Structure formats: C-alpha cells, structure tokens
PDB file of C-alpha atoms and ligand atoms in Angstrom:
ATOM      1  CA  MET J   1      -8.279 -16.024 -31.666  1.00  0.00           C
ATOM      2  CA  GLU J   2      -5.584 -13.502 -30.714  1.00  0.00           C
ATOM      3  CA  PHE J   3      -2.805 -12.486 -33.025  1.00  0.00           C
ATOM      4  CA  MET J   4       0.420 -10.847 -31.494  1.00  0.00           C
ATOM      5  CA  LEU J   5       3.393  -9.574 -32.591  1.00  0.00           C
ATOM      6  CA  ASP J   6       6.831 -10.617 -30.974  1.00  0.00           C
ATOM      7  CA  THR J   7       8.943  -7.622 -31.170  1.00  0.00           C
ATOM      8  CA  ALA J   8      10.521  -4.546 -29.835  1.00  0.00           C
ATOM      9  CA  ASP J   9      10.113  -2.600 -32.783  1.00  0.00           C
ATOM     10  CA  ALA J  10       7.306   0.181 -32.592  1.00  0.00           C
ATOM     11  CA  GLN J  11       7.300   1.115 -36.108  1.00  0.00           C
ATOM     12  CA  ALA J  12       6.466  -2.253 -37.432  1.00  0.00           C
ATOM     13  CA  VAL J  13       3.637  -2.560 -34.537  1.00  0.00           C
ATOM     14  CA  LYS J  14       2.222   0.607 -35.992  1.00  0.00           C
ATOM     15  CA  GLU J  15       2.458  -0.389 -39.599  1.00  0.00           C
ATOM     16  CA  LEU J  16       1.013  -4.038 -39.119  1.00  0.00           C
ATOM     17  CA  SER J  17      -1.638  -2.862 -36.581  1.00  0.00           C
ATOM     18  CA  GLU J  18      -3.107  -0.704 -39.437  1.00  0.00           C
ATOM     19  CA  ILE J  19      -3.489  -3.465 -41.804  1.00  0.00           C
ATOM     20  CA  MET J  20      -3.949  -6.272 -39.413  1.00  0.00           C
ATOM     21  CA  THR J  21      -6.034  -6.903 -36.369  1.00  0.00           C
ATOM     22  CA  ILE J  22      -3.087  -7.402 -33.616  1.00  0.00           C
ATOM     23  CA  ALA J  23      -4.375  -7.906 -30.030  1.00  0.00           C
ATOM     24  CA  GLY J  24      -0.771  -7.327 -28.476  1.00  0.00           C
ATOM     25  CA  VAL J  25       2.760  -7.364 -28.468  1.00  0.00           C
ATOM     26  CA  THR J  26       5.270  -9.445 -26.581  1.00  0.00           C
ATOM     27  CA  THR J  27       9.010  -8.956 -25.884  1.00  0.00           C
ATOM     28  CA  ASN J  28      11.529 -10.797 -24.021  1.00  0.00           C
ATOM     29  CA  PRO J  29      14.854  -9.595 -22.607  1.00  0.00           C
ATOM     30  CA  THR J  30      16.951 -10.855 -25.760  1.00  0.00           C
ATOM     31  CA  ILE J  31      14.455  -9.046 -28.358  1.00  0.00           C
ATOM     32  CA  ILE J  32      14.801  -5.775 -26.162  1.00  0.00           C
ATOM     33  CA  THR J  33      18.908  -5.960 -25.909  1.00  0.00           C
ATOM     34  CA  LYS J  34      18.963  -6.800 -29.662  1.00  0.00           C
ATOM     35  CA  SER J  35      17.013  -3.674 -30.504  1.00  0.00           C
ATOM     36  CA  GLY J  36      19.559  -1.398 -29.156  1.00  0.00           C
ATOM     37  CA  LYS J  37      17.207   0.564 -27.091  1.00  0.00           C
ATOM     38  CA  THR J  38      16.980   0.707 -23.304  1.00  0.00           C
ATOM     39  CA  PRO J  39      13.400  -1.229 -21.939  1.00  0.00           C
ATOM     40  CA  GLU J  40      12.299   2.507 -21.077  1.00  0.00           C
ATOM     41  CA  GLN J  41      12.710   3.478 -24.745  1.00  0.00           C
ATOM     42  CA  VAL J  42      11.175   0.281 -25.711  1.00  0.00           C
ATOM     43  CA  PHE J  43       8.235   0.781 -23.522  1.00  0.00           C
ATOM     44  CA  ASP J  44       7.590   4.572 -24.512  1.00  0.00           C
ATOM     45  CA  GLU J  45       7.999   3.944 -28.153  1.00  0.00           C
ATOM     46  CA  MET J  46       5.311   0.885 -27.740  1.00  0.00           C
ATOM     47  CA  ASN J  47       3.019   2.608 -25.552  1.00  0.00           C
ATOM     48  CA  ALA J  48       2.903   5.498 -28.093  1.00  0.00           C
ATOM     49  CA  VAL J  49       1.852   3.187 -30.800  1.00  0.00           C
ATOM     50  CA  LEU J  50      -0.666   0.623 -29.007  1.00  0.00           C
ATOM     51  CA  ALA J  51      -4.253   1.178 -28.541  1.00  0.00           C
ATOM     52  CA  PRO J  52      -5.255   1.164 -24.762  1.00  0.00           C
ATOM     53  CA  GLU J  53      -6.970  -2.417 -25.487  1.00  0.00           C
ATOM     54  CA  GLN J  54      -3.825  -3.826 -27.065  1.00  0.00           C
ATOM     55  CA  LYS J  55      -1.785  -5.831 -24.581  1.00  0.00           C
ATOM     56  CA  PHE J  56       2.055  -5.397 -24.023  1.00  0.00           C
ATOM     57  CA  PHE J  57       4.207  -8.031 -22.578  1.00  0.00           C
ATOM     58  CA  MET J  58       7.570  -7.378 -20.874  1.00  0.00           C
ATOM     59  CA  GLN J  59       9.597 -10.240 -19.137  1.00  0.00           C
ATOM     60  CA  ALA J  60      10.827 -10.447 -15.405  1.00  0.00           C
ATOM     61  CA  VAL J  61      14.662 -10.537 -15.769  1.00  0.00           C
ATOM     62  CA  ALA J  62      15.415 -11.412 -12.159  1.00  0.00           C
ATOM     63  CA  THR J  63      15.455 -14.891 -11.465  1.00  0.00           C
ATOM     64  CA  ASP J  64      14.924 -15.319  -7.936  1.00  0.00           C
ATOM     65  CA  TYR J  65      11.385 -15.369  -6.346  1.00  0.00           C
ATOM     66  CA  ASP J  66      11.380 -12.047  -4.574  1.00  0.00           C
ATOM     67  CA  GLY J  67      13.055 -10.199  -7.456  1.00  0.00           C
ATOM     68  CA  ILE J  68      10.683 -11.586 -10.087  1.00  0.00           C
ATOM     69  CA  LEU J  69       7.801 -10.536  -8.215  1.00  0.00           C
ATOM     70  CA  GLU J  70       9.454  -7.039  -7.881  1.00  0.00           C
ATOM     71  CA  ASP J  71       9.850  -7.044 -11.587  1.00  0.00           C
ATOM     72  CA  ALA J  72       6.312  -8.252 -12.073  1.00  0.00           C
ATOM     73  CA  ARG J  73       4.629  -5.721  -9.875  1.00  0.00           C
ATOM     74  CA  ARG J  74       6.788  -2.861 -11.702  1.00  0.00           C
ATOM     75  CA  ILE J  75       5.813  -4.319 -15.147  1.00  0.00           C
ATOM     76  CA  CYS J  76       2.462  -4.615 -14.638  1.00  0.00           C
ATOM     77  CA  SER J  77       2.051  -1.053 -13.164  1.00  0.00           C
ATOM     78  CA  LEU J  78       3.275   0.454 -16.363  1.00  0.00           C
ATOM     79  CA  ARG J  79       0.067   0.931 -18.299  1.00  0.00           C
ATOM     80  CA  LYS J  80      -3.557  -0.800 -18.577  1.00  0.00           C
ATOM     81  CA  ASN J  81      -3.275  -4.043 -20.257  1.00  0.00           C
ATOM     82  CA  MET J  82       0.287  -4.685 -19.053  1.00  0.00           C
ATOM     83  CA  TYR J  83       1.159  -8.314 -18.668  1.00  0.00           C
ATOM     84  CA  VAL J  84       4.584  -9.909 -17.102  1.00  0.00           C
ATOM     85  CA  LYS J  85       6.209 -12.961 -18.552  1.00  0.00           C
ATOM     86  CA  ILE J  86       7.405 -15.254 -16.053  1.00  0.00           C
ATOM     87  CA  PRO J  87       9.900 -18.132 -17.141  1.00  0.00           C
ATOM     88  CA  VAL J  88       8.509 -21.451 -15.550  1.00  0.00           C
ATOM     89  CA  THR J  89      11.707 -22.012 -13.378  1.00  0.00           C
ATOM     90  CA  HIS J  90      10.738 -23.272  -9.871  1.00  0.00           C
ATOM     91  CA  ASP J  91      11.088 -19.455  -8.699  1.00  0.00           C
ATOM     92  CA  GLY J  92       9.041 -18.580 -11.621  1.00  0.00           C
ATOM     93  CA  MET J  93       6.337 -21.000 -10.784  1.00  0.00           C
ATOM     94  CA  ARG J  94       6.287 -19.825  -7.333  1.00  0.00           C
ATOM     95  CA  ALA J  95       6.085 -16.160  -8.344  1.00  0.00           C
ATOM     96  CA  ILE J  96       3.391 -17.128 -10.934  1.00  0.00           C
ATOM     97  CA  LYS J  97       1.156 -18.211  -8.255  1.00  0.00           C
ATOM     98  CA  GLN J  98       1.786 -14.905  -5.851  1.00  0.00           C
ATOM     99  CA  ALA J  99       1.595 -12.727  -8.894  1.00  0.00           C
ATOM    100  CA  LYS J 100      -2.056 -14.190  -9.757  1.00  0.00           C
ATOM    101  CA  ALA J 101      -2.998 -13.994  -5.963  1.00  0.00           C
ATOM    102  CA  GLU J 102      -2.161 -10.032  -6.144  1.00  0.00           C
ATOM    103  CA  GLY J 103      -3.961  -9.833  -9.305  1.00  0.00           C
ATOM    104  CA  LEU J 104      -1.229  -9.003 -11.916  1.00  0.00           C
ATOM    105  CA  ASN J 105      -1.717 -10.530 -15.251  1.00  0.00           C
ATOM    106  CA  VAL J 106       0.812 -13.023 -16.132  1.00  0.00           C
ATOM    107  CA  LEU J 107       2.022 -15.159 -19.020  1.00  0.00           C
ATOM    108  CA  ALA J 108       4.236 -18.049 -18.103  1.00  0.00           C
ATOM    109  CA  THR J 109       7.025 -18.180 -20.627  1.00  0.00           C
ATOM    110  CA  ALA J 110       9.899 -20.482 -21.682  1.00  0.00           C
ATOM    111  CA  ILE J 111       7.879 -23.489 -21.945  1.00  0.00           C
ATOM    112  CA  TYR J 112       9.434 -26.579 -23.567  1.00  0.00           C
ATOM    113  CA  SER J 113       6.831 -29.169 -22.710  1.00  0.00           C
ATOM    114  CA  PRO J 114       2.898 -29.559 -22.261  1.00  0.00           C
ATOM    115  CA  ASP J 115       3.460 -30.447 -18.575  1.00  0.00           C
ATOM    116  CA  GLN J 116       5.208 -27.384 -17.517  1.00  0.00           C
ATOM    117  CA  ALA J 117       2.595 -25.253 -19.342  1.00  0.00           C
ATOM    118  CA  PHE J 118      -0.406 -27.227 -17.530  1.00  0.00           C
ATOM    119  CA  PHE J 119       1.364 -26.645 -14.151  1.00  0.00           C
ATOM    120  CA  ALA J 120       1.477 -23.035 -14.788  1.00  0.00           C
ATOM    121  CA  ALA J 121      -2.028 -22.913 -15.735  1.00  0.00           C
ATOM    122  CA  MET J 122      -2.740 -24.611 -12.623  1.00  0.00           C
ATOM    123  CA  ASN J 123      -0.857 -21.840 -10.661  1.00  0.00           C
ATOM    124  CA  GLY J 124      -3.460 -19.558 -12.535  1.00  0.00           C
ATOM    125  CA  ALA J 125      -1.409 -17.985 -15.255  1.00  0.00           C
ATOM    126  CA  ASP J 126      -3.617 -15.904 -17.684  1.00  0.00           C
ATOM    127  CA  TYR J 127      -1.241 -17.285 -21.075  1.00  0.00           C
ATOM    128  CA  LEU J 128       1.084 -19.893 -21.569  1.00  0.00           C
ATOM    129  CA  ALA J 129       3.907 -19.424 -24.069  1.00  0.00           C
ATOM    130  CA  PRO J 130       5.316 -22.723 -25.310  1.00  0.00           C
ATOM    131  CA  TYR J 131       8.099 -22.318 -27.363  1.00  0.00           C
ATOM    132  CA  VAL J 132       7.173 -24.185 -30.528  1.00  0.00           C
ATOM    133  CA  ASN J 133      10.235 -23.967 -32.638  1.00  0.00           C
ATOM    134  CA  ARG J 134      12.531 -24.587 -29.735  1.00  0.00           C
ATOM    135  CA  MET J 135      10.411 -27.561 -28.847  1.00  0.00           C
ATOM    136  CA  CYS J 136      10.848 -29.003 -32.160  1.00  0.00           C
ATOM    137  CA  ASN J 137      14.474 -29.844 -31.077  1.00  0.00           C
ATOM    138  CA  TYR J 138      12.917 -32.236 -28.639  1.00  0.00           C
ATOM    139  CA  GLY J 139       9.946 -33.769 -30.701  1.00  0.00           C
ATOM    140  CA  ASP J 140       7.077 -32.383 -32.347  1.00  0.00           C
ATOM    141  CA  GLY J 141       6.518 -28.824 -31.170  1.00  0.00           C
ATOM    142  CA  VAL J 142       3.090 -28.277 -32.953  1.00  0.00           C
ATOM    143  CA  GLN J 143       1.584 -31.564 -31.722  1.00  0.00           C
ATOM    144  CA  TRP J 144       2.780 -30.897 -27.998  1.00  0.00           C
ATOM    145  CA  VAL J 145       0.537 -27.691 -28.396  1.00  0.00           C
ATOM    146  CA  ARG J 146      -2.413 -29.624 -29.531  1.00  0.00           C
ATOM    147  CA  GLU J 147      -2.002 -31.934 -26.616  1.00  0.00           C
ATOM    148  CA  LEU J 148      -1.739 -29.078 -24.388  1.00  0.00           C
ATOM    149  CA  GLU J 149      -5.092 -27.577 -25.638  1.00  0.00           C
ATOM    150  CA  GLU J 150      -6.667 -31.084 -24.822  1.00  0.00           C
ATOM    151  CA  MET J 151      -5.253 -30.934 -21.541  1.00  0.00           C
ATOM    152  CA  LEU J 152      -6.511 -27.476 -20.598  1.00  0.00           C
ATOM    153  CA  GLU J 153     -10.101 -28.193 -22.013  1.00  0.00           C
ATOM    154  CA  LEU J 154     -10.225 -31.449 -20.148  1.00  0.00           C
ATOM    155  CA  ASN J 155      -9.571 -29.850 -16.836  1.00  0.00           C
ATOM    156  CA  GLN J 156     -11.464 -26.559 -17.671  1.00  0.00           C
ATOM    157  CA  LEU J 157      -8.400 -24.577 -16.874  1.00  0.00           C
ATOM    158  CA  PRO J 158      -9.020 -21.209 -18.316  1.00  0.00           C
ATOM    159  CA  ALA J 159      -5.438 -20.135 -19.427  1.00  0.00           C
ATOM    160  CA  GLN J 160      -4.854 -19.266 -23.106  1.00  0.00           C
ATOM    161  CA  ILE J 161      -1.995 -20.755 -24.990  1.00  0.00           C
ATOM    162  CA  CYS J 162       0.077 -17.768 -26.442  1.00  0.00           C
ATOM    163  CA  ALA J 163       2.262 -20.099 -28.801  1.00  0.00           C
ATOM    164  CA  ALA J 164       5.365 -18.509 -29.370  1.00  0.00           C
ATOM    165  CA  SER J 165       8.902 -18.835 -30.987  1.00  0.00           C
ATOM    166  CA  PHE J 166       7.993 -19.553 -34.755  1.00  0.00           C
ATOM    167  CA  LYS J 167      10.599 -19.768 -37.406  1.00  0.00           C
ATOM    168  CA  ASN J 168       8.093 -19.942 -40.316  1.00  0.00           C
ATOM    169  CA  GLY J 169       4.573 -19.310 -41.124  1.00  0.00           C
ATOM    170  CA  ASN J 170       3.718 -22.787 -41.675  1.00  0.00           C
ATOM    171  CA  GLN J 171       4.333 -23.483 -37.993  1.00  0.00           C
ATOM    172  CA  VAL J 172       1.878 -20.686 -37.006  1.00  0.00           C
ATOM    173  CA  HIS J 173      -0.582 -21.987 -39.779  1.00  0.00           C
ATOM    174  CA  GLU J 174      -0.781 -25.324 -38.280  1.00  0.00           C
ATOM    175  CA  LEU J 175      -1.628 -23.945 -34.982  1.00  0.00           C
ATOM    176  CA  ILE J 176      -4.332 -21.633 -35.997  1.00  0.00           C
ATOM    177  CA  VAL J 177      -5.734 -24.564 -37.691  1.00  0.00           C
ATOM    178  CA  ALA J 178      -5.610 -26.412 -34.436  1.00  0.00           C
ATOM    179  CA  GLY J 179      -7.525 -23.885 -32.964  1.00  0.00           C
ATOM    180  CA  VAL J 180      -4.941 -22.129 -30.594  1.00  0.00           C
ATOM    181  CA  GLY J 181      -5.872 -19.328 -28.878  1.00  0.00           C
ATOM    182  CA  ALA J 182      -2.870 -17.092 -29.548  1.00  0.00           C
ATOM    183  CA  VAL J 183      -0.034 -16.866 -31.278  1.00  0.00           C
ATOM    184  CA  THR J 184       2.619 -14.319 -31.058  1.00  0.00           C
ATOM    185  CA  VAL J 185       5.074 -14.121 -34.225  1.00  0.00           C
ATOM    186  CA  ALA J 186       7.767 -11.902 -35.499  1.00  0.00           C
ATOM    187  CA  PRO J 187       6.866  -9.168 -37.835  1.00  0.00           C
ATOM    188  CA  ASP J 188       9.267 -10.924 -40.824  1.00  0.00           C
ATOM    189  CA  VAL J 189       7.412 -14.029 -40.180  1.00  0.00           C
ATOM    190  CA  VAL J 190       3.887 -12.243 -40.228  1.00  0.00           C
ATOM    191  CA  ARG J 191       5.043 -10.521 -43.656  1.00  0.00           C
ATOM    192  CA  GLY J 192       5.694 -14.021 -45.172  1.00  0.00           C
ATOM    193  CA  MET J 193       2.136 -15.142 -44.329  1.00  0.00           C
ATOM    194  CA  LEU J 194       0.658 -11.724 -45.362  1.00  0.00           C
ATOM    195  CA  ASP J 195       2.354 -11.441 -48.735  1.00  0.00           C
ATOM    196  CA  HIS J 196       1.755 -13.557 -51.899  1.00  0.00           C
ATOM    197  CA  PRO J 197       3.256 -12.474 -55.138  1.00  0.00           C
ATOM    198  CA  GLY J 198      -0.052 -13.732 -56.920  1.00  0.00           C
ATOM    199  CA  THR J 199      -2.057 -11.071 -55.401  1.00  0.00           C
ATOM    200  CA  GLN J 200      -0.430  -8.251 -56.923  1.00  0.00           C
ATOM    201  CA  ILE J 201      -0.489 -10.030 -60.136  1.00  0.00           C
ATOM    202  CA  ALA J 202      -4.116 -10.340 -59.978  1.00  0.00           C
ATOM    203  CA  VAL J 203      -4.691  -6.624 -58.816  1.00  0.00           C
ATOM    204  CA  ASN J 204      -2.323  -5.709 -61.992  1.00  0.00           C
ATOM    205  CA  GLU J 205      -4.761  -7.738 -64.130  1.00  0.00           C
ATOM    206  CA  PHE J 206      -7.865  -6.079 -62.915  1.00  0.00           C
ATOM    207  CA  THR J 207      -6.532  -2.774 -63.220  1.00  0.00           C
ATOM    208  CA  GLU J 208      -5.161  -3.045 -66.954  1.00  0.00           C
ATOM    209  CA  ALA J 209      -8.794  -4.734 -67.724  1.00  0.00           C
ATOM    210  CA  TRP J 210     -10.608  -1.946 -66.622  1.00  0.00           C
ATOM    211  CA  GLU J 211      -8.512   0.801 -67.735  1.00  0.00           C
ATOM    212  CA  GLY J 212      -8.702  -0.656 -71.320  1.00  0.00           C
ATOM    213  CA  ALA J 213     -12.316  -0.736 -71.069  1.00  0.00           C
ATOM    214  CA  PHE J 214     -13.136   2.396 -69.392  1.00  0.00           C
ATOM    215  CA  GLY J 215     -10.196   4.506 -69.537  1.00  0.00           C
ATOM    216  CA  ARG J 216      -9.872   5.083 -65.722  1.00  0.00           C
ATOM    217  CA  ARG J 217      -8.129   3.477 -62.745  1.00  0.00           C
ATOM    218  CA  THR J 218     -11.112   3.883 -60.168  1.00  0.00           C
ATOM    219  CA  PHE J 219     -14.759   2.246 -60.165  1.00  0.00           C
ATOM    220  CA  ALA J 220     -16.634   5.685 -61.201  1.00  0.00           C
TER     221      ALA J 220
HETATM  222  C1  E4P N 301       7.807 -14.868 -26.973  1.00  0.00           C
HETATM  223  O1  E4P N 301       6.966 -14.217 -26.371  1.00  0.00           O
HETATM  224  C2  E4P N 301       9.279 -15.547 -26.938  1.00  0.00           C
HETATM  225  O2  E4P N 301       9.826 -14.923 -26.019  1.00  0.00           O
HETATM  226  C3  E4P N 301       9.645 -15.881 -28.272  1.00  0.00           C
HETATM  227  O3  E4P N 301       8.756 -16.151 -29.093  1.00  0.00           O
HETATM  228  C4  E4P N 301      11.103 -16.838 -28.252  1.00  0.00           C
HETATM  229  O4  E4P N 301      11.297 -16.852 -29.588  1.00  0.00           O
HETATM  230  P1  E4P N 301      12.756 -17.484 -29.833  1.00  0.00           P
HETATM  231  O5  E4P N 301      12.666 -18.778 -29.833  1.00  0.00           O
HETATM  232  O6  E4P N 301      13.093 -16.834 -31.391  1.00  0.00           O
HETATM  233  O7  E4P N 301      13.858 -16.455 -29.091  1.00  0.00           O
END
C-alpha cells in the first residue's frame, strides 16, 4: 500500500520521509491557501524535498471543463510523478476522461460516495480520493470505502483508492486493515499514529538496565 502525506508543509514531509516510507504528498487549494504561501512557493519547496519517485498531487482550481484541462496540463508538466487532482463535478468527470486520453496522471477528488468514485474509475482515473471523515456526516465513510474496494475488484478496474480527509488515526487504521491501496494523512494525524509514550518508557528501561550492568550506553 502507499502512505501519503496530506500537507503543503515541506519541512514536515522532509522529516517524516526520513523516518517513514512516504509514497507521495497531496495538497488541495485550502491546504495551500492556509499555508500562507503561493502555489509556486509550495511547489518549489516540495519539489526540493521530494525524491523523484515520490508522487506529488496538486488540484485543478478552475471549475469549467476547458479551465480544468488547462490547469491539469500545467500541473502535470511541473515534474515527473506529478498528478492533477480533479473534483468529480460534471465538468470534472468530463475533464478526467480527456486528461486520461492525453496521458495525464489523474486523481479524482472531492468524492463523497462509492458511486461517484466508481464512475471516475470507469473514466480512467488513476486514483480515487473518497473523503472519509466528511463522508461520515452522511453515513459510514469507512464502510463505503470498503464497498468501493469490492466494486473496483468485481469490475476489474485498475484505479487505486487513495482514502483522504482523516481526522484521527483510527479511521486510517481501519482502512489499512481493510486493505486500501493508499491513504493520504495530515502530518499531525500521522504523528499520533507513529508515537506512543510506552515506546520511550521501554527504551529508557533497556538503557538503564544496560548501563547498570555494563557501565555504557552502547552495545559494545
Ligand atoms: C486530500 O487529498 C483531500 O483534499 C483532503 O484530505 C481533504 O481533507 P479535509 O476534509 O480535511 O479538508
């Protein structure tokens, strides 16, 4: 599976990429505007910390078909392994078809139901981003993603689910257990999953025991 970071914070990507295996980084217009940086700055900073094989996702901002496609072509030309995120509006769905016909890398986003995701997969989208936490306002978001997995498998559609919009580590955990292909998670939620106070307590116990017995804090 692929674990991605949902952020415009390049420093957080650099730090977490050093200690985890991060397949890529997703952003959206809200994440970029909240960062206080221009999209160009966000791209440059992210491009500087990402390895060439790590994927980077930026979203089309135009909402009409021609505008979405123009944004998509521009975004995908920025670097290798660059993906455009396209919301699954009517114009967006149409643009996904055309973007795929042009060979662009596409993630269908702002997905609130398994059916929307399924139609985007039929249009050739590479990734589908169901908004898990937001879907929970309308039903069981985690269960809907499980159903989507089945729908894709039964119909042999190659699109990968990149589950998004998580508010806590348990939502992420449940989808990893369900075998989801990819998740994108904000750094603060990732840190909540990564850290446990018991780990440091255990390490302190080991160090104290070793030092007490051998008078040193290294193996040899
Ligand atoms: C990811 O690609 C989505 O844009 C993002 O996870 C949406 O998250 P939000 O519900 O916190 O805005």
